[in-house]
Coordinates of C-alpha atoms in Angstrom, one line a residue:
M16 CA 0.0 0.0 0.0
I17 CA 3.1 2.3 0.2
A18 CA 3.6 2.5 -3.6
P19 CA 0.0 3.9 -4.3
A20 CA 0.5 6.5 -1.5
V21 CA 3.8 7.7 -3.1
G22 CA 2.2 7.9 -6.5
Q23 CA -0.7 9.9 -5.1
L24 CA 1.8 12.3 -3.4
M25 CA 3.8 12.9 -6.7
L26 CA 0.6 13.6 -8.6
L27 CA -0.5 16.1 -5.9
A28 CA 2.9 17.9 -6.1
M29 CA 2.6 18.2 -9.9
M30 CA -0.9 19.7 -9.6
A31 CA 0.4 22.2 -7.0
V32 CA 3.3 23.3 -9.2
E33 CA 1.0 23.9 -12.2
G34 CA -1.6 25.7 -10.0
R35 CA -4.4 23.3 -10.6
W36 CA -5.8 23.4 -7.1
T37 CA -9.2 22.0 -8.1
F38 CA -7.6 18.7 -9.2
A39 CA -5.2 18.8 -6.3
G40 CA -8.3 18.9 -3.9
L41 CA -9.7 15.8 -5.7
I42 CA -6.4 13.9 -5.2
I43 CA -6.1 14.6 -1.4
P44 CA -8.8 12.1 -0.2
G45 CA -7.3 9.3 -2.2
F46 CA -3.9 10.1 -0.8
I47 CA -5.2 10.0 2.8
G48 CA -6.9 6.7 2.2
C49 CA -3.7 5.1 0.8
V50 CA -1.7 6.4 3.8
A51 CA -4.3 5.0 6.3
S52 CA -4.3 1.6 4.6
A53 CA -0.5 1.4 4.7
L54 CA -0.4 2.3 8.4
A55 CA -3.1 -0.3 9.2
M56 CA -1.2 -3.0 7.3
L57 CA 2.1 -2.2 9.1
L58 CA 0.4 -2.3 12.5
S59 CA -1.3 -5.7 11.8
Q60 CA 2.1 -7.2 10.6
R61 CA 3.7 -6.0 13.8
H62 CA 1.2 -7.7 16.0
A63 CA 0.8 -10.9 13.9
P64 CA 2.0 -14.2 15.5
D65 CA 4.9 -16.2 14.2
Y66 CA 3.4 -18.8 11.9
G67 CA 6.2 -21.1 12.7
H68 CA 4.5 -21.6 16.1
P69 CA 0.7 -22.2 16.2
A70 CA -1.4 -19.7 18.1
A71 CA -2.8 -20.7 21.4
D72 CA -6.4 -20.9 20.1
S73 CA -5.4 -22.7 16.9
P74 CA -6.8 -26.2 16.6
D75 CA -3.2 -27.5 16.1
S76 CA -1.8 -25.7 19.0
P77 CA -0.5 -27.6 22.1
A78 CA -3.1 -25.7 24.2
S79 CA -6.0 -26.8 22.0
A80 CA -4.7 -30.4 21.8
A81 CA -4.3 -30.4 25.6
A82 CA -7.9 -29.1 26.1
S83 CA -9.3 -31.7 23.7
Q84 CA -7.3 -34.5 25.4
S85 CA -8.6 -33.2 28.7
R86 CA -12.2 -33.3 27.6
E87 CA -11.7 -36.9 26.2
D88 CA -10.0 -38.0 29.4
S89 CA -12.9 -36.4 31.4
A90 CA -15.4 -38.2 29.3
D91 CA -13.6 -41.5 29.7
H92 CA -13.4 -40.9 33.4
H93 CA -17.1 -40.3 33.8
A94 CA -17.9 -43.3 31.6
A95 CA -15.7 -45.5 33.8
E96 CA -17.6 -44.3 36.8
I97 CA -20.8 -45.8 35.4
P98 CA -21.2 -49.3 36.9
T99 CA -21.8 -52.3 34.7
A100 CA -24.8 -54.6 35.2
D101 CA -26.4 -57.5 33.5
L102 CA -30.1 -57.4 32.5
E103 CA -31.1 -60.3 34.7
S104 CA -30.0 -58.4 37.8
L105 CA -31.8 -55.3 36.8
L106 CA -35.0 -57.3 36.3
G107 CA -34.5 -59.1 39.6
L108 CA -34.7 -62.5 38.0
N109 CA -33.2 -65.5 39.7
T110 CA -31.4 -67.4 36.9
A111 CA -30.1 -70.3 38.9
T112 CA -32.4 -72.7 37.1
A113 CA -34.7 -72.6 34.1
T114 CA -37.7 -73.0 36.5
D115 CA -36.7 -70.0 38.5
V116 CA -36.6 -67.9 35.3
W117 CA -40.0 -68.7 33.9
R118 CA -41.6 -68.5 37.4
G119 CA -40.1 -65.1 37.9
I120 CA -41.5 -64.0 34.5
V121 CA -44.9 -65.3 35.4
R122 CA -44.9 -63.2 38.6
R123 CA -43.9 -60.1 36.7
W124 CA -46.6 -60.7 34.1
H125 CA -49.2 -61.1 36.8
D126 CA -48.1 -57.8 38.4
A127 CA -48.3 -56.1 35.0
D128 CA -52.0 -56.8 34.7
D129 CA -52.7 -54.5 37.7
A130 CA -49.8 -51.9 37.3
S131 CA -50.1 -48.9 35.2
S132 CA -46.3 -48.5 35.2
C133 CA -45.6 -51.9 33.6
W134 CA -44.2 -50.2 30.5
T135 CA -41.4 -48.7 32.5
V136 CA -38.5 -51.2 32.1
P137 CA -34.8 -51.1 33.0
I138 CA -32.2 -51.0 30.2
G139 CA -29.1 -49.9 31.9
M140 CA -27.3 -48.0 34.8
T141 CA -26.4 -44.4 35.4
D142 CA -23.6 -43.4 37.7
R143 CA -26.1 -43.5 40.6
E144 CA -29.0 -45.7 39.9
R145 CA -30.9 -48.0 37.5
Y146 CA -32.0 -46.3 34.3
D147 CA -35.6 -47.0 33.3
V148 CA -37.4 -46.2 30.0
D149 CA -41.1 -45.7 29.5
L150 CA -41.6 -45.9 25.7
P151 CA -45.3 -45.1 25.7
G152 CA -44.8 -42.2 28.1
S153 CA -41.5 -40.8 26.8
G154 CA -41.9 -41.6 23.1
P155 CA -44.1 -42.9 21.9
H156 CA -41.3 -43.6 19.3
A157 CA -37.5 -43.8 19.8
L158 CA -34.5 -43.1 17.6
V159 CA -31.2 -44.9 18.5
A160 CA -28.0 -43.8 16.8
G161 CA -24.4 -44.9 17.1
T162 CA -21.4 -45.9 15.0
T163 CA -20.4 -49.5 14.3
G164 CA -19.3 -51.2 17.5
S165 CA -21.0 -48.7 19.8
G166 CA -23.5 -51.2 21.2
K167 CA -26.7 -50.5 19.3
S168 CA -27.7 -54.1 18.8
V169 CA -27.0 -55.0 22.4
L170 CA -29.2 -52.0 23.5
L171 CA -32.1 -53.1 21.3
E172 CA -31.8 -56.7 22.5
S173 CA -31.8 -55.7 26.2
W174 CA -34.6 -53.3 25.7
C175 CA -36.9 -55.8 24.0
L176 CA -36.0 -58.6 26.4
S177 CA -36.7 -56.3 29.3
M178 CA -40.2 -55.4 28.0
A179 CA -40.9 -59.1 27.1
C180 CA -40.1 -60.2 30.7
R181 CA -42.3 -57.5 32.1
V182 CA -45.4 -57.6 29.8
P183 CA -47.2 -60.8 28.6
P184 CA -47.6 -61.5 24.8
N185 CA -51.3 -60.8 24.9
R186 CA -50.5 -57.1 25.7
L187 CA -47.3 -56.6 23.8
N188 CA -46.2 -57.8 20.3
F189 CA -43.0 -57.2 18.3
V190 CA -42.2 -56.9 14.6
F191 CA -38.5 -57.0 13.9
L192 CA -36.9 -55.7 10.7
D193 CA -33.2 -56.6 10.7
F194 CA -31.3 -55.1 7.8
K195 CA -28.0 -56.5 9.1
G196 CA -28.4 -59.9 7.7
G197 CA -30.6 -61.2 10.6
S198 CA -27.9 -61.2 13.2
A199 CA -29.2 -58.4 15.4
F200 CA -32.5 -60.2 16.3
R201 CA -31.3 -63.8 16.0
V202 CA -32.6 -64.5 19.5
L203 CA -35.5 -62.1 19.8
H204 CA -37.5 -63.5 16.9
R205 CA -38.2 -66.6 19.0
L206 CA -40.0 -64.7 21.7
P207 CA -43.7 -65.6 22.0
H208 CA -44.4 -61.8 21.6
T209 CA -43.0 -61.8 18.1
V210 CA -45.6 -61.5 15.3
G211 CA -43.1 -60.8 12.5
F212 CA -39.4 -61.0 11.7
V213 CA -37.7 -60.2 8.4
S214 CA -34.2 -59.4 7.2
D215 CA -32.6 -57.9 4.1
L216 CA -31.8 -61.4 2.9
D217 CA -35.4 -61.5 1.5
I218 CA -36.6 -58.1 0.3
S219 CA -40.0 -59.4 -0.8
H220 CA -40.6 -60.6 2.8
A221 CA -39.6 -57.2 4.1
V222 CA -42.0 -55.5 1.8
R223 CA -44.8 -57.6 3.3
A224 CA -43.9 -56.3 6.8
L225 CA -44.1 -52.7 5.7
R226 CA -47.4 -53.4 4.0
V227 CA -48.9 -54.9 7.1
I228 CA -48.0 -51.8 9.1
E229 CA -50.4 -49.8 7.0
T230 CA -53.0 -52.6 7.2
E231 CA -52.7 -52.7 11.0
L232 CA -52.9 -48.9 11.3
K233 CA -56.2 -48.9 9.4
R234 CA -57.6 -51.9 11.4
R235 CA -56.9 -50.1 14.7
E236 CA -58.3 -46.9 13.4
H237 CA -61.6 -48.6 12.4
L238 CA -61.6 -50.4 15.8
A239 CA -61.4 -47.1 17.7
A240 CA -63.8 -45.3 15.5
A241 CA -66.4 -48.0 15.7
R242 CA -66.5 -47.5 19.5
H243 CA -66.1 -43.7 19.4
A244 CA -62.8 -43.9 21.3
A245 CA -60.0 -41.3 21.1
S246 CA -57.4 -44.1 21.4
V247 CA -57.4 -47.8 21.7
D248 CA -56.5 -47.6 25.4
E249 CA -60.1 -46.5 26.0
L250 CA -61.4 -49.8 24.7
E251 CA -62.6 -52.4 27.1
D252 CA -60.4 -55.0 25.4
P253 CA -57.7 -53.1 23.6
P254 CA -55.4 -54.8 21.1
A255 CA -51.8 -55.6 22.2
R256 CA -49.3 -52.8 21.8
L257 CA -47.2 -53.3 18.7
M258 CA -43.5 -52.4 18.8
V259 CA -41.8 -52.1 15.4
V260 CA -38.1 -52.4 15.8
I261 CA -35.8 -51.5 12.8
D262 CA -32.1 -52.1 12.9
E263 CA -29.9 -50.4 10.2
F264 CA -32.7 -48.1 9.1
H265 CA -30.5 -46.4 6.5
A266 CA -30.2 -49.8 4.6
L267 CA -34.0 -50.1 4.7
R268 CA -34.4 -46.6 3.4
N269 CA -31.9 -47.2 0.6
Q270 CA -33.4 -50.5 -0.6
L271 CA -37.1 -49.7 -0.1
P272 CA -37.5 -45.9 -0.5
D273 CA -41.1 -46.2 -1.8
Y274 CA -42.3 -47.7 1.5
M275 CA -41.1 -45.0 3.8
D276 CA -44.5 -43.3 3.8
R277 CA -45.9 -46.2 5.8
L278 CA -43.3 -45.6 8.5
V279 CA -44.1 -41.9 8.5
S280 CA -47.8 -42.8 9.0
L281 CA -46.9 -45.0 11.9
A282 CA -44.8 -42.3 13.5
S283 CA -47.7 -39.7 13.2
L284 CA -50.6 -42.0 14.1
G285 CA -49.1 -44.6 16.3
R286 CA -49.5 -43.0 19.7
S287 CA -53.3 -43.2 19.9
L288 CA -53.4 -46.6 18.2
G289 CA -50.9 -48.4 20.5
M290 CA -48.2 -48.8 17.9
H291 CA -44.6 -47.8 18.5
L292 CA -41.5 -47.4 16.3
V293 CA -37.9 -47.9 17.4
V294 CA -35.5 -46.8 14.6
C295 CA -31.8 -47.7 14.9
T296 CA -29.2 -46.2 12.5
Q297 CA -25.6 -45.2 12.2
N298 CA -26.2 -41.7 11.0
P299 CA -29.4 -39.9 11.9
M300 CA -28.6 -36.9 9.7
G301 CA -30.2 -37.2 6.3
Q302 CA -31.5 -40.8 6.9
V303 CA -34.5 -40.1 9.1
T304 CA -36.9 -37.6 7.6
T305 CA -38.1 -34.5 9.4
D306 CA -41.6 -35.8 9.4
M307 CA -40.5 -38.8 11.4
K308 CA -38.3 -36.8 13.7
A309 CA -41.2 -34.5 14.5
N310 CA -43.0 -37.4 16.1
I311 CA -40.1 -39.1 17.8
G312 CA -39.9 -38.1 21.4
L313 CA -37.0 -40.2 22.8
N314 CA -33.5 -40.0 21.4
I315 CA -30.7 -42.3 22.5
C316 CA -27.2 -41.6 21.1
L317 CA -24.3 -43.9 21.6
R318 CA -20.8 -43.1 20.4
V319 CA -20.8 -41.1 17.1
R320 CA -17.9 -39.7 15.2
D321 CA -19.4 -36.3 14.2
P322 CA -20.4 -33.8 16.9
L323 CA -23.2 -32.6 14.6
Q324 CA -24.7 -36.1 14.8
S325 CA -24.6 -35.9 18.6
A326 CA -26.1 -32.4 18.6
E327 CA -28.9 -33.6 16.2
L328 CA -30.1 -36.1 18.8
I329 CA -29.2 -34.8 22.3
G330 CA -28.6 -31.1 21.6
D331 CA -24.8 -31.1 22.3
S332 CA -21.6 -32.9 21.3
R333 CA -21.2 -35.1 24.4
A334 CA -21.9 -38.4 22.5
A335 CA -19.0 -37.6 20.1
L336 CA -16.6 -37.6 23.1
I337 CA -17.4 -41.2 24.1
S338 CA -14.3 -43.4 23.9
P339 CA -14.3 -46.3 21.5
Q340 CA -13.1 -48.3 24.5
Q341 CA -16.5 -47.7 26.2
P342 CA -19.1 -49.6 24.1
G343 CA -22.6 -49.4 25.5
V344 CA -22.3 -45.9 27.0
A345 CA -25.0 -43.6 25.7
Y346 CA -26.9 -40.4 26.3
S347 CA -30.7 -40.3 26.2
F348 CA -32.8 -37.1 25.7
D349 CA -36.5 -37.0 26.0
G350 CA -36.9 -33.3 25.4
E351 CA -36.5 -32.4 29.1
R352 CA -33.3 -34.0 30.4
R353 CA -30.2 -35.7 29.2
V354 CA -29.1 -38.9 31.0
R355 CA -25.8 -40.6 30.6
F356 CA -26.0 -44.4 31.1
R357 CA -24.4 -47.7 30.3
C358 CA -26.8 -50.2 28.7
A359 CA -27.1 -53.6 30.3
S360 CA -26.4 -56.8 28.4
P361 CA -28.1 -60.1 29.2
R362 CA -25.9 -63.0 30.4
R363 CA -28.1 -65.6 28.8
A364 CA -30.6 -64.1 26.3
E365 CA -31.7 -67.6 25.2
A366 CA -32.7 -68.5 28.7
L367 CA -34.9 -65.4 29.0
V368 CA -36.6 -66.2 25.6
T369 CA -37.1 -69.8 26.7
G370 CA -38.5 -68.6 30.1
C371 CA -41.0 -66.3 28.3
A372 CA -42.2 -69.3 26.1
R373 CA -42.6 -71.5 29.2
A374 CA -44.5 -68.8 31.0
T375 CA -46.8 -68.4 28.1
R376 CA -47.6 -72.1 28.1
F377 CA -48.0 -72.2 31.9
L378 CA -50.6 -69.4 31.8
G379 CA -52.4 -70.9 28.9
L380 CA -51.9 -67.9 26.7
E381 CA -52.3 -68.4 23.0
P382 CA -49.3 -67.1 21.1
P383 CA -50.4 -64.2 18.9
P384 CA -50.8 -65.1 15.2
P385 CA -48.3 -63.7 12.7
L386 CA -49.3 -60.4 11.2
F387 CA -48.0 -61.5 7.8
S388 CA -46.8 -64.6 6.1
A389 CA -43.9 -65.5 4.0
P390 CA -44.1 -64.9 0.2
L391 CA -45.5 -67.6 -2.1
P392 CA -43.3 -70.6 -2.3
R393 CA -41.3 -71.4 -5.5
T394 CA -43.1 -74.7 -5.7
L395 CA -46.1 -76.1 -3.9
P396 CA -46.2 -79.9 -3.6
P397 CA -49.6 -81.5 -2.9
D398 CA -48.7 -82.4 0.7
R399 CA -48.1 -78.7 1.5
A400 CA -51.3 -77.4 0.0
P401 CA -54.1 -76.4 2.4
V402 CA -57.0 -78.6 3.2
V403 CA -60.4 -77.5 1.8
R404 CA -63.5 -79.1 3.2
I405 CA -66.6 -78.8 1.1
A406 CA -69.9 -77.4 2.4
S407 CA -73.1 -77.5 0.5
G408 CA -75.4 -74.5 -0.2
T409 CA -72.6 -72.1 -1.0
P410 CA -70.8 -71.0 -4.2
E411 CA -68.8 -73.7 -5.9
A412 CA -65.0 -73.7 -5.9
L413 CA -62.0 -76.0 -6.2
C414 CA -58.7 -75.5 -4.4
I415 CA -55.9 -75.2 -6.9
G416 CA -53.1 -73.7 -4.7
L417 CA -52.3 -70.7 -2.7
E418 CA -53.2 -67.0 -3.3
D419 CA -51.3 -64.0 -2.0
T420 CA -53.1 -60.9 -0.7
G421 CA -49.8 -59.1 -0.4
V422 CA -49.7 -59.7 3.3
R423 CA -51.0 -63.2 3.9
L424 CA -51.4 -66.5 2.0
S425 CA -54.7 -68.3 1.8
P426 CA -56.1 -71.1 -0.2
C427 CA -56.7 -70.3 -3.9
L428 CA -60.3 -71.3 -4.7
L429 CA -61.2 -71.5 -8.3
P430 CA -64.9 -70.5 -8.8
L431 CA -67.0 -72.9 -10.9
D432 CA -70.1 -70.8 -10.9
Q433 CA -68.8 -67.8 -12.9
G434 CA -68.7 -69.4 -16.3
N435 CA -65.9 -70.9 -18.4
I436 CA -62.3 -70.7 -17.3
A437 CA -59.4 -69.7 -19.5
V438 CA -55.8 -70.6 -18.7
V439 CA -53.4 -68.5 -20.7
G440 CA -49.6 -68.8 -20.8
A441 CA -46.5 -69.8 -22.7
D442 CA -45.3 -73.3 -23.0
G443 CA -43.5 -74.6 -19.9
R444 CA -45.3 -72.3 -17.4
G445 CA -47.7 -75.0 -16.1
K446 CA -50.9 -74.8 -18.1
S447 CA -51.2 -78.5 -18.7
T448 CA -50.3 -79.2 -15.1
L449 CA -52.9 -76.9 -13.9
L450 CA -55.6 -78.6 -16.0
G451 CA -54.4 -81.9 -14.6
V452 CA -54.8 -80.5 -11.0
I453 CA -58.3 -79.4 -11.8
A454 CA -59.1 -82.8 -13.3
D455 CA -57.8 -84.4 -10.1
R456 CA -60.0 -82.1 -8.0
L457 CA -63.0 -82.9 -10.1
A458 CA -62.4 -86.6 -9.8
R459 CA -61.9 -86.4 -6.0
S460 CA -65.2 -84.5 -5.8
G461 CA -67.1 -87.1 -7.8
L462 CA -67.8 -84.7 -10.7
P463 CA -67.7 -86.3 -14.2
F464 CA -65.8 -84.4 -16.8
R465 CA -64.5 -84.8 -20.3
A466 CA -60.9 -84.2 -21.2
T467 CA -59.4 -83.3 -24.5
G468 CA -55.8 -82.5 -25.5
R469 CA -52.5 -83.8 -26.7
T470 CA -50.1 -86.3 -25.3
P471 CA -46.5 -86.7 -26.6
S472 CA -47.7 -89.6 -28.7
G473 CA -50.8 -87.8 -30.1
P474 CA -54.2 -86.3 -29.3
F475 CA -56.6 -87.8 -26.8
D476 CA -60.3 -87.3 -26.0
R477 CA -61.5 -88.8 -22.7
P478 CA -65.3 -88.7 -22.7
A479 CA -67.2 -88.0 -19.6
P480 CA -69.1 -91.0 -18.0
D481 CA -72.8 -91.1 -18.5
V482 CA -74.8 -89.3 -15.8
R483 CA -78.5 -89.2 -15.0
N484 CA -80.8 -86.3 -14.3
T485 CA -78.9 -85.2 -11.4
E486 CA -75.2 -84.5 -11.1
P487 CA -73.2 -83.7 -8.0
S488 CA -72.2 -80.1 -7.5
V489 CA -69.2 -78.6 -5.9
G490 CA -69.8 -76.7 -2.7
S491 CA -67.4 -74.0 -1.4
R492 CA -65.1 -74.0 1.4
E493 CA -64.2 -74.3 4.9
T494 CA -60.4 -74.1 5.1
T495 CA -57.7 -75.3 7.4
S496 CA -54.0 -75.0 7.0
Q497 CA -52.7 -78.5 7.6
G498 CA -52.7 -81.8 5.7
P499 CA -52.9 -82.7 2.1
V500 CA -55.3 -81.3 -0.4
S501 CA -58.8 -82.8 -0.1
Q502 CA -62.0 -81.8 -1.7
G503 CA -64.3 -83.7 0.8
S504 CA -67.8 -84.7 0.0
V505 CA -70.3 -83.1 -2.4
S506 CA -74.0 -82.3 -2.3
P507 CA -75.8 -84.2 -5.1
G508 CA -78.8 -83.1 -7.0
R509 CA -78.5 -79.4 -6.8
I510 CA -77.0 -78.2 -10.1
R511 CA -76.7 -80.1 -13.3
R512 CA -73.5 -79.1 -15.0
R513 CA -71.1 -80.7 -17.4
F514 CA -67.3 -80.1 -17.3
W515 CA -65.0 -80.2 -20.3
L516 CA -61.2 -79.7 -19.9
V517 CA -59.5 -78.8 -23.1
D518 CA -55.7 -78.4 -23.4
D519 CA -54.1 -76.4 -26.2
A520 CA -57.4 -74.9 -27.5
D521 CA -55.8 -72.1 -29.6
A522 CA -56.9 -73.8 -32.9
L523 CA -60.4 -74.5 -31.6
I524 CA -61.1 -71.0 -30.4
D525 CA -59.9 -69.5 -33.7
P526 CA -63.1 -68.1 -35.4
L527 CA -61.7 -69.2 -38.8
S528 CA -61.1 -72.7 -37.6
T529 CA -63.5 -75.4 -39.1
G530 CA -64.3 -78.9 -38.2
N531 CA -66.6 -80.8 -35.9
C532 CA -64.4 -80.4 -32.8
A533 CA -64.1 -76.7 -33.3
D534 CA -67.8 -76.2 -33.7
E535 CA -68.5 -78.4 -30.7
F536 CA -66.0 -76.4 -28.6
R537 CA -67.5 -73.0 -29.6
S538 CA -71.0 -74.4 -28.9
A539 CA -69.9 -75.5 -25.4
L540 CA -68.5 -72.1 -24.7
R541 CA -72.0 -70.6 -25.3
D542 CA -73.8 -73.3 -23.4
P543 CA -74.7 -72.1 -19.8
H544 CA -74.8 -75.7 -18.6
H545 CA -71.2 -76.3 -19.7
V546 CA -68.1 -75.3 -17.7
V547 CA -65.3 -75.4 -20.2
V548 CA -61.8 -75.1 -18.7
F549 CA -59.4 -74.5 -21.6
S550 CA -55.7 -73.5 -22.0
L551 CA -54.3 -71.1 -24.6
G552 CA -50.9 -70.0 -25.6
S553 CA -52.0 -66.4 -26.1
C554 CA -55.0 -64.2 -25.8
R555 CA -55.1 -63.5 -29.5
H556 CA -58.6 -65.0 -30.1
L557 CA -59.9 -64.8 -26.5
R558 CA -62.9 -62.5 -26.0
F559 CA -63.8 -61.6 -22.4
P560 CA -66.5 -62.0 -21.1
E561 CA -68.0 -63.8 -24.1
H562 CA -65.7 -66.8 -23.9
C563 CA -65.0 -67.0 -20.2
G564 CA -65.8 -65.5 -16.8
V565 CA -62.6 -66.5 -15.0
R566 CA -59.0 -66.2 -16.3
I567 CA -55.8 -67.6 -15.1
I568 CA -52.9 -65.7 -16.7
F569 CA -49.3 -66.8 -16.5
P570 CA -47.4 -63.5 -17.0
T571 CA -44.8 -63.2 -19.7
G572 CA -42.8 -60.3 -18.4
D573 CA -43.8 -58.2 -21.4
R574 CA -45.9 -55.4 -19.9
A575 CA -47.8 -54.7 -23.1
I576 CA -48.8 -58.4 -23.6
D577 CA -49.7 -58.8 -19.9
M578 CA -51.8 -55.7 -19.8
M579 CA -53.7 -56.9 -23.0
A580 CA -54.3 -60.2 -21.2
G581 CA -56.1 -58.3 -18.4
I582 CA -53.5 -58.2 -15.6
P583 CA -54.0 -54.9 -13.6
M584 CA -51.2 -52.4 -13.4
T585 CA -51.0 -52.8 -9.6
I586 CA -50.4 -56.6 -10.0
L587 CA -47.8 -56.1 -12.7
A588 CA -45.9 -53.6 -10.5
S589 CA -45.7 -56.2 -7.7
L590 CA -44.4 -59.0 -9.9
T591 CA -40.7 -59.7 -9.8
D592 CA -38.4 -61.4 -12.2
T593 CA -38.6 -64.4 -9.9
D594 CA -42.4 -64.5 -10.2
I595 CA -42.1 -64.4 -14.0
A596 CA -39.6 -67.3 -14.0
T597 CA -41.4 -69.5 -11.5
A598 CA -43.5 -72.3 -13.0
G599 CA -47.0 -72.3 -11.7
R600 CA -47.0 -68.6 -10.7
A601 CA -50.0 -67.0 -12.2
V602 CA -52.6 -64.3 -11.8
L603 CA -56.2 -65.3 -11.1
L604 CA -58.8 -62.9 -12.5
S605 CA -62.4 -63.5 -11.4
R606 CA -65.4 -61.4 -10.6
G607 CA -64.2 -58.2 -9.0
R608 CA -60.8 -59.6 -7.8
S609 CA -57.3 -60.3 -9.0
M610 CA -54.7 -62.3 -7.1
I611 CA -51.2 -63.7 -7.6
I612 CA -51.4 -67.4 -7.1
Q613 CA -49.0 -70.4 -6.9
C614 CA -50.6 -73.5 -8.4
V615 CA -50.3 -76.9 -6.8
R616 CA -47.7 -79.1 -8.4
G617 CA -49.3 -82.2 -10.1
E618 CA -49.5 -84.3 -13.2
P619 CA -50.3 -82.8 -16.6
I620 CA -53.7 -83.3 -18.1
W621 CA -52.6 -86.0 -20.5
R622 CA -51.8 -88.3 -17.6
I623 CA -55.3 -88.4 -16.2
Q624 CA -56.3 -91.6 -17.8
H625 CA -56.1 -93.3 -14.5
L626 CA -58.6 -90.9 -12.8
K627 CA -62.1 -92.1 -12.3
A628 CA -64.9 -89.6 -11.9

C-alpha cells in the first residue's frame, strides 16, 4: 500500500506546481486513504503471531490439543464411573435354574396386569441408579444412533427382552426388521411376543412387513372409530401394543424408499393406536426424515464420530466424546433432560426367551398369530397345500393352490359358478399341469368331466361318463392350514352341469377354424350348462367375457402383452423377475378380484387316464 501512496503524493505535487488546485483537492482524499491503509497493514504485521508456532487458540496448538485431550479424558473418566450390570440383575430374576426364570417372569406378568407403570422397564445403569425407560410415556417412538461397535444391537436386545419379561404377549407384540443380515435379532425373533421377523436377505418378505404396518394402522383406526374412542387404550379389550423395531434403518431406506411413507404414518398416528416405532441407524442426519423426527420423542445416542450427529439427537456434542473403549455408553434425551447411562447386556438371552415361552404355556396364553406370512413358495407340492372341506349350499369352488393378498397367504379357490375358465400362458409355465390338477380335484369330488388334449404320442379325448338327471355339485369352502389337499364330499342333485377340460385350445377358439371339434368347442362355450376349462398359448382370439368368466394368466414379463391379457397395473408392479420365471406362478382374475397365485404341483392333463370320476 506504500507505492500507491507515493504515486498519489507525486501527482499532488505536480498539480500544485501547475496551480491546478481543483484537481489537487480531488487527489487529497485518495492520498489520505492510501496512507491510512498502509499504516493499518504495518500495525497488523507488527502484532501478527509467528506462523512457525501455532497460536494458542489454533486447533493445532498444544493448548488446544491439551484441552481436547482433557475433555476426552474427562469423558472416559465419567464413563468409567458408570457401573456395569447384567439385565437379569436389573430385572430381579433368579437365573439359577430354568424353572426360576419362567416362574419369575410369570410373577412379573401377573403384576403387569394390575400396574399402570408396567411399561417402565430397565435398560441400563447411570452413575447413581438403575436407568428405566417408558416408551409409551416418553416416546411414543424412539431413535437410536451410534457408529459400528458402539453397542446398538445390544441395547435393542436388552430393551426388547426387558419389555418381554415384564409384559405378557397378549399385551405386547414385536415386529423386527433386521437389515444387518438377521444377526441383530437372531434370539429375539423366537419370543412368544414376536408376530413378524424379516431381514434384508429376503426383500420381498420385508415388503410384506411394511405393507402390514399400513393394514394394522387402518384396522386399529376402524376399531377405535367403531366404539367412538379417542385411542385404543379407552377400549374395554384393547389390542396388544405393537412395537416395530428396525435395525440399520439407512439400509432399509436405501433398498425400499417407496415404502417410507408407511413408517411416517406409523410415527404420526401410532400414539393413539398403540403402535410404537424404534429406529436404529448409524447416521441420523439425512437418513431419518423430518416428518418422522417430529413425532419421535425419545432419542438415544451412543458413540458417534461427528459432533453434529450428537447435537442432532441430544442437543450437544457429548456423544462424540465417548471413547471407542467404552461400548454401551450412551446419552438419552426425551426433550427435558439428558441422562448418561451404560446399557445392560443379558448374560443368557436364550434363557430369557425360553422362560417367556414356558411362562406363556403355563398361563395358557395363545401365542399371537403372525401379522404377515412368508411370500409364495417357489413350488407347492400336494402335501403342502391347504385342506379344503366342502360345504353345501354355498358358491362352488375348487382349491388349486395358494393365493397372495400381499400380506398373507390363503387357499386359492377356483370358482366354478362364474362361467368358463381360460388358462393362458406360454409353454412350460404350467398350463397342462394346472388342468391336470383341476381334473384331479373334479375326480376327487365325484364330478364327471370330459378331457381333450394332446399327449407326446398324439391327441386324446377322454369322454365324460354317463350321468343321470342329477349331477353332484361342488360346494365351497371351509379351510384349514394342515394336511394334504382334499375336496371332501359333495352335495348331489343341486345343479346339473357338465365339465370339459381342453388343453391347447388355440386352434379350436380361432373363429376361422373349421371342423366338428371346433364347432363343438365353440358351442360348449356358449352353453350355460357347460363349464369349459381350456388352455391357450396367447389371448389373440380370446374374448372376455364372451368366452369365459374366469381367467388364469401366466405372466410373460412383457408389460404390453400382460396388460392386454387383463392383468391390472397394480399386480404387474408387484411382480418380480422371480415371479415371471417361476413355474405355476399366475394371476387369477375372477369377478371383481385379482390375485397372484401359486398352483399346486401335479401331473399334466394328458396323464389323467387313471382318474375315475
